[in-house]
Tab-separated table of N, CA and C in Angstrom:
chain	number	residue	atom	x	y	z
A	142	MET	N	-23.710	31.954	-2.819
A	142	MET	CA	-23.538	30.568	-3.229
A	142	MET	C	-22.111	30.372	-3.735
A	143	LEU	N	-21.515	29.256	-3.355
A	143	LEU	CA	-20.147	28.966	-3.771
A	143	LEU	C	-20.113	28.380	-5.175
A	144	GLY	N	-19.216	28.902	-5.981
A	144	GLY	CA	-18.984	28.316	-7.289
A	144	GLY	C	-17.912	27.244	-7.176
A	145	ILE	N	-17.638	26.559	-8.265
A	145	ILE	CA	-16.623	25.497	-8.271
A	145	ILE	C	-15.269	26.037	-7.843
A	146	THR	N	-14.875	27.171	-8.376
A	146	THR	CA	-13.579	27.760	-8.027
A	146	THR	C	-13.524	28.094	-6.552
A	147	ASP	N	-14.599	28.663	-6.021
A	147	ASP	CA	-14.647	28.998	-4.600
A	147	ASP	C	-14.584	27.740	-3.747
A	148	LEU	N	-15.277	26.712	-4.164
A	148	LEU	CA	-15.316	25.461	-3.415
A	148	LEU	C	-13.930	24.841	-3.306
A	149	THR	N	-13.167	24.868	-4.384
A	149	THR	CA	-11.832	24.254	-4.358
A	149	THR	C	-10.864	25.021	-3.471
A	150	GLN	N	-11.220	26.216	-3.092
A	150	GLN	CA	-10.359	27.024	-2.230
A	150	GLN	C	-10.683	26.846	-0.745
A	151	THR	N	-11.736	26.126	-0.422
A	151	THR	CA	-12.117	25.969	0.979
A	151	THR	C	-11.177	25.007	1.690
A	152	ARG	N	-11.057	25.216	2.982
A	152	ARG	CA	-10.188	24.381	3.811
A	152	ARG	C	-10.670	22.933	3.805
A	153	VAL	N	-11.967	22.733	3.897
A	153	VAL	CA	-12.533	21.380	3.917
A	153	VAL	C	-12.188	20.647	2.626
A	154	TYR	N	-12.332	21.317	1.495
A	154	TYR	CA	-11.997	20.706	0.204
A	154	TYR	C	-10.514	20.351	0.151
A	155	GLN	N	-9.673	21.278	0.552
A	155	GLN	CA	-8.230	21.051	0.503
A	155	GLN	C	-7.820	19.897	1.422
A	156	GLU	N	-8.404	19.841	2.619
A	156	GLU	CA	-8.103	18.748	3.544
A	156	GLU	C	-8.577	17.414	2.978
A	157	GLY	N	-9.762	17.404	2.386
A	157	GLY	CA	-10.283	16.174	1.783
A	157	GLY	C	-9.424	15.712	0.624
A	158	LYS	N	-8.999	16.654	-0.177
A	158	LYS	CA	-8.134	16.324	-1.313
A	158	LYS	C	-6.811	15.747	-0.826
A	159	GLN	N	-6.219	16.370	0.182
A	159	GLN	CA	-4.944	15.893	0.726
A	159	GLN	C	-5.100	14.498	1.325
A	160	GLU	N	-6.201	14.284	2.034
A	160	GLU	CA	-6.456	12.971	2.632
A	160	GLU	C	-6.600	11.905	1.548
A	161	GLY	N	-7.300	12.233	0.482
A	161	GLY	CA	-7.465	11.295	-0.629
A	161	GLY	C	-6.145	10.969	-1.300
A	162	LEU	N	-5.316	11.980	-1.492
A	162	LEU	CA	-3.996	11.751	-2.088
A	162	LEU	C	-3.142	10.851	-1.197
A	163	GLN	N	-3.185	11.096	0.107
A	163	GLN	CA	-2.409	10.298	1.056
A	163	GLN	C	-2.874	8.844	1.044
A	164	GLU	N	-4.185	8.631	1.039
A	164	GLU	CA	-4.716	7.267	1.006
A	164	GLU	C	-4.314	6.560	-0.282
A	165	GLY	N	-4.358	7.272	-1.384
A	165	GLY	CA	-3.952	6.689	-2.663
A	165	GLY	C	-2.487	6.306	-2.669
A	166	LEU	N	-1.654	7.147	-2.091
A	166	LEU	CA	-0.224	6.862	-2.002
A	166	LEU	C	0.026	5.629	-1.148
A	167	GLN	N	-0.640	5.544	-0.005
A	167	GLN	CA	-0.473	4.391	0.877
A	167	GLN	C	-0.938	3.108	0.200
A	168	GLU	N	-2.042	3.175	-0.518
A	168	GLU	CA	-2.540	1.992	-1.223
A	168	GLU	C	-1.556	1.555	-2.309
A	169	GLY	N	-0.993	2.513	-3.003
A	169	GLY	CA	-0.003	2.200	-4.035
A	169	GLY	C	1.242	1.553	-3.452
A	170	GLN	N	1.684	2.054	-2.306
A	170	GLN	CA	2.850	1.476	-1.646
A	170	GLN	C	2.559	0.048	-1.190
A	171	LEU	N	1.369	-0.179	-0.671
A	171	LEU	CA	0.986	-1.520	-0.234
A	171	LEU	C	0.950	-2.479	-1.416
A	172	ARG	N	0.375	-2.050	-2.516
A	172	ARG	CA	0.322	-2.908	-3.712
A	172	ARG	C	1.724	-3.245	-4.207
A	173	ALA	N	2.623	-2.272	-4.148
A	173	ALA	CA	4.002	-2.509	-4.582
A	173	ALA	C	4.675	-3.544	-3.684
A	174	LYS	N	4.451	-3.453	-2.375
A	174	LYS	CA	5.031	-4.429	-1.452
A	174	LYS	C	4.449	-5.818	-1.685
A	175	LEU	N	3.142	-5.885	-1.908
A	175	LEU	CA	2.515	-7.180	-2.174
A	175	LEU	C	3.084	-7.807	-3.437
A	176	GLU	N	3.269	-7.001	-4.455
A	176	GLU	CA	3.838	-7.492	-5.714
A	176	GLU	C	5.275	-7.966	-5.504
A	177	MET	N	6.044	-7.209	-4.717
A	177	MET	CA	7.428	-7.591	-4.453
A	177	MET	C	7.485	-8.914	-3.692
A	178	ILE	N	6.650	-9.054	-2.677
A	178	ILE	CA	6.626	-10.299	-1.904
A	178	ILE	C	6.249	-11.461	-2.804
A	179	SER	N	5.266	-11.273	-3.642
A	179	SER	CA	4.844	-12.322	-4.564
A	179	SER	C	5.991	-12.746	-5.470
A	180	ARG	N	6.703	-11.783	-6.012
A	180	ARG	CA	7.818	-12.104	-6.913
A	180	ARG	C	8.972	-12.782	-6.178
A	181	LEU	N	9.311	-12.265	-5.007
A	181	LEU	CA	10.404	-12.868	-4.240
A	181	LEU	C	10.065	-14.306	-3.858
A	182	PHE	N	8.820	-14.518	-3.441
A	182	PHE	CA	8.390	-15.861	-3.065
A	182	PHE	C	8.397	-16.794	-4.275
A	183	SER	N	8.001	-16.273	-5.424
A	183	SER	CA	7.928	-17.111	-6.625
A	183	SER	C	9.301	-17.538	-7.137
A	184	VAL	N	10.346	-16.793	-6.771
A	184	VAL	CA	11.697	-17.199	-7.190
A	184	VAL	C	12.403	-18.023	-6.117
A	185	GLY	N	11.658	-18.392	-5.068
A	185	GLY	CA	12.185	-19.329	-4.093
A	185	GLY	C	12.687	-18.745	-2.789
A	186	MET	N	12.491	-17.470	-2.560
A	186	MET	CA	12.928	-16.896	-1.286
A	186	MET	C	11.953	-17.299	-0.189
A	187	ASN	N	12.501	-17.506	1.005
A	187	ASN	CA	11.646	-17.856	2.135
A	187	ASN	C	11.225	-16.591	2.887
A	188	ALA	N	10.366	-16.772	3.871
A	188	ALA	CA	9.799	-15.636	4.599
A	188	ALA	C	10.875	-14.795	5.277
A	189	GLU	N	11.879	-15.433	5.873
A	189	GLU	CA	12.936	-14.689	6.563
A	189	GLU	C	13.698	-13.789	5.594
A	190	GLN	N	14.006	-14.309	4.423
A	190	GLN	CA	14.711	-13.508	3.423
A	190	GLN	C	13.850	-12.331	2.965
A	191	ILE	N	12.577	-12.589	2.777
A	191	ILE	CA	11.667	-11.530	2.332
A	191	ILE	C	11.543	-10.445	3.397
A	192	VAL	N	11.503	-10.830	4.669
A	192	VAL	CA	11.453	-9.860	5.766
A	192	VAL	C	12.693	-8.972	5.736
A	193	GLN	N	13.861	-9.570	5.540
A	193	GLN	CA	15.100	-8.795	5.499
A	193	GLN	C	15.097	-7.795	4.347
A	194	ILE	N	14.578	-8.197	3.210
A	194	ILE	CA	14.580	-7.328	2.033
A	194	ILE	C	13.535	-6.217	2.143
A	195	THR	N	12.332	-6.557	2.594
A	195	THR	CA	11.227	-5.591	2.587
A	195	THR	C	11.145	-4.738	3.845
A	196	GLY	N	11.652	-5.260	4.961
A	196	GLY	CA	11.526	-4.537	6.219
A	196	GLY	C	10.168	-4.696	6.877
A	197	LEU	N	9.332	-5.560	6.319
A	197	LEU	CA	8.018	-5.822	6.905
A	197	LEU	C	8.151	-6.771	8.089
A	198	GLU	N	7.107	-6.848	8.878
A	198	GLU	CA	7.067	-7.777	10.003
A	198	GLU	C	6.877	-9.201	9.487
A	199	MET	N	7.436	-10.158	10.215
A	199	MET	CA	7.330	-11.564	9.833
A	199	MET	C	5.870	-11.991	9.712
A	200	THR	N	5.031	-11.550	10.641
A	200	THR	CA	3.620	-11.956	10.586
A	200	THR	C	2.951	-11.457	9.307
A	201	GLN	N	3.292	-10.238	8.883
A	201	GLN	CA	2.717	-9.703	7.644
A	201	GLN	C	3.145	-10.542	6.449
A	202	VAL	N	4.433	-10.847	6.385
A	202	VAL	CA	4.965	-11.616	5.259
A	202	VAL	C	4.352	-13.011	5.242
A	203	GLN	N	4.250	-13.646	6.408
A	203	GLN	CA	3.678	-14.987	6.471
A	203	GLN	C	2.214	-14.991	6.031
A	204	GLU	N	1.461	-13.972	6.434
A	204	GLU	CA	0.056	-13.889	6.017
A	204	GLU	C	-0.058	-13.765	4.503
A	205	ILE	N	0.796	-12.952	3.919
A	205	ILE	CA	0.758	-12.753	2.470
A	205	ILE	C	1.162	-14.028	1.749
A	206	ILE	N	2.207	-14.691	2.240
A	206	ILE	CA	2.648	-15.945	1.622
A	206	ILE	C	1.545	-16.994	1.714
A	207	THR	N	0.888	-17.072	2.864
A	207	THR	CA	-0.210	-18.024	3.030
A	207	THR	C	-1.319	-17.743	2.022
A	208	SER	N	-1.648	-16.471	1.832
A	208	SER	CA	-2.700	-16.145	0.866
A	208	SER	C	-2.256	-16.466	-0.558
A	209	LEU	N	-0.968	-16.330	-0.851
A	209	LEU	CA	-0.455	-16.687	-2.178
A	209	LEU	C	-0.536	-18.193	-2.401
A	210	GLU	N	-0.223	-18.957	-1.364
A	210	GLU	CA	-0.263	-20.418	-1.474
A	210	GLU	C	-1.692	-20.922	-1.641
A	211	ASP	N	-2.651	-20.210	-1.029
A	211	ASP	CA	-4.057	-20.613	-1.122
A	211	ASP	C	-4.642	-20.352	-2.505
A	212	ASN	N	-4.035	-19.442	-3.249
A	212	ASN	CA	-4.562	-19.094	-4.584
A	212	ASN	C	-3.943	-19.901	-5.647
């Protein structure tokens, strides 16, 4: 029977842990971009300016701005 220490050494556990860390990092990066877009838009920048600053696609920025305007 595997103990906790043995379990954390398994390949499946390590892969799952790495996948979870990667997903968390990606979610954090997305939240940071959403916050940046919100702030840039709130100070009067338009979608084109936000695209230039963030490097995101115009469609992504427009969708986010639309959702901000709806709220």
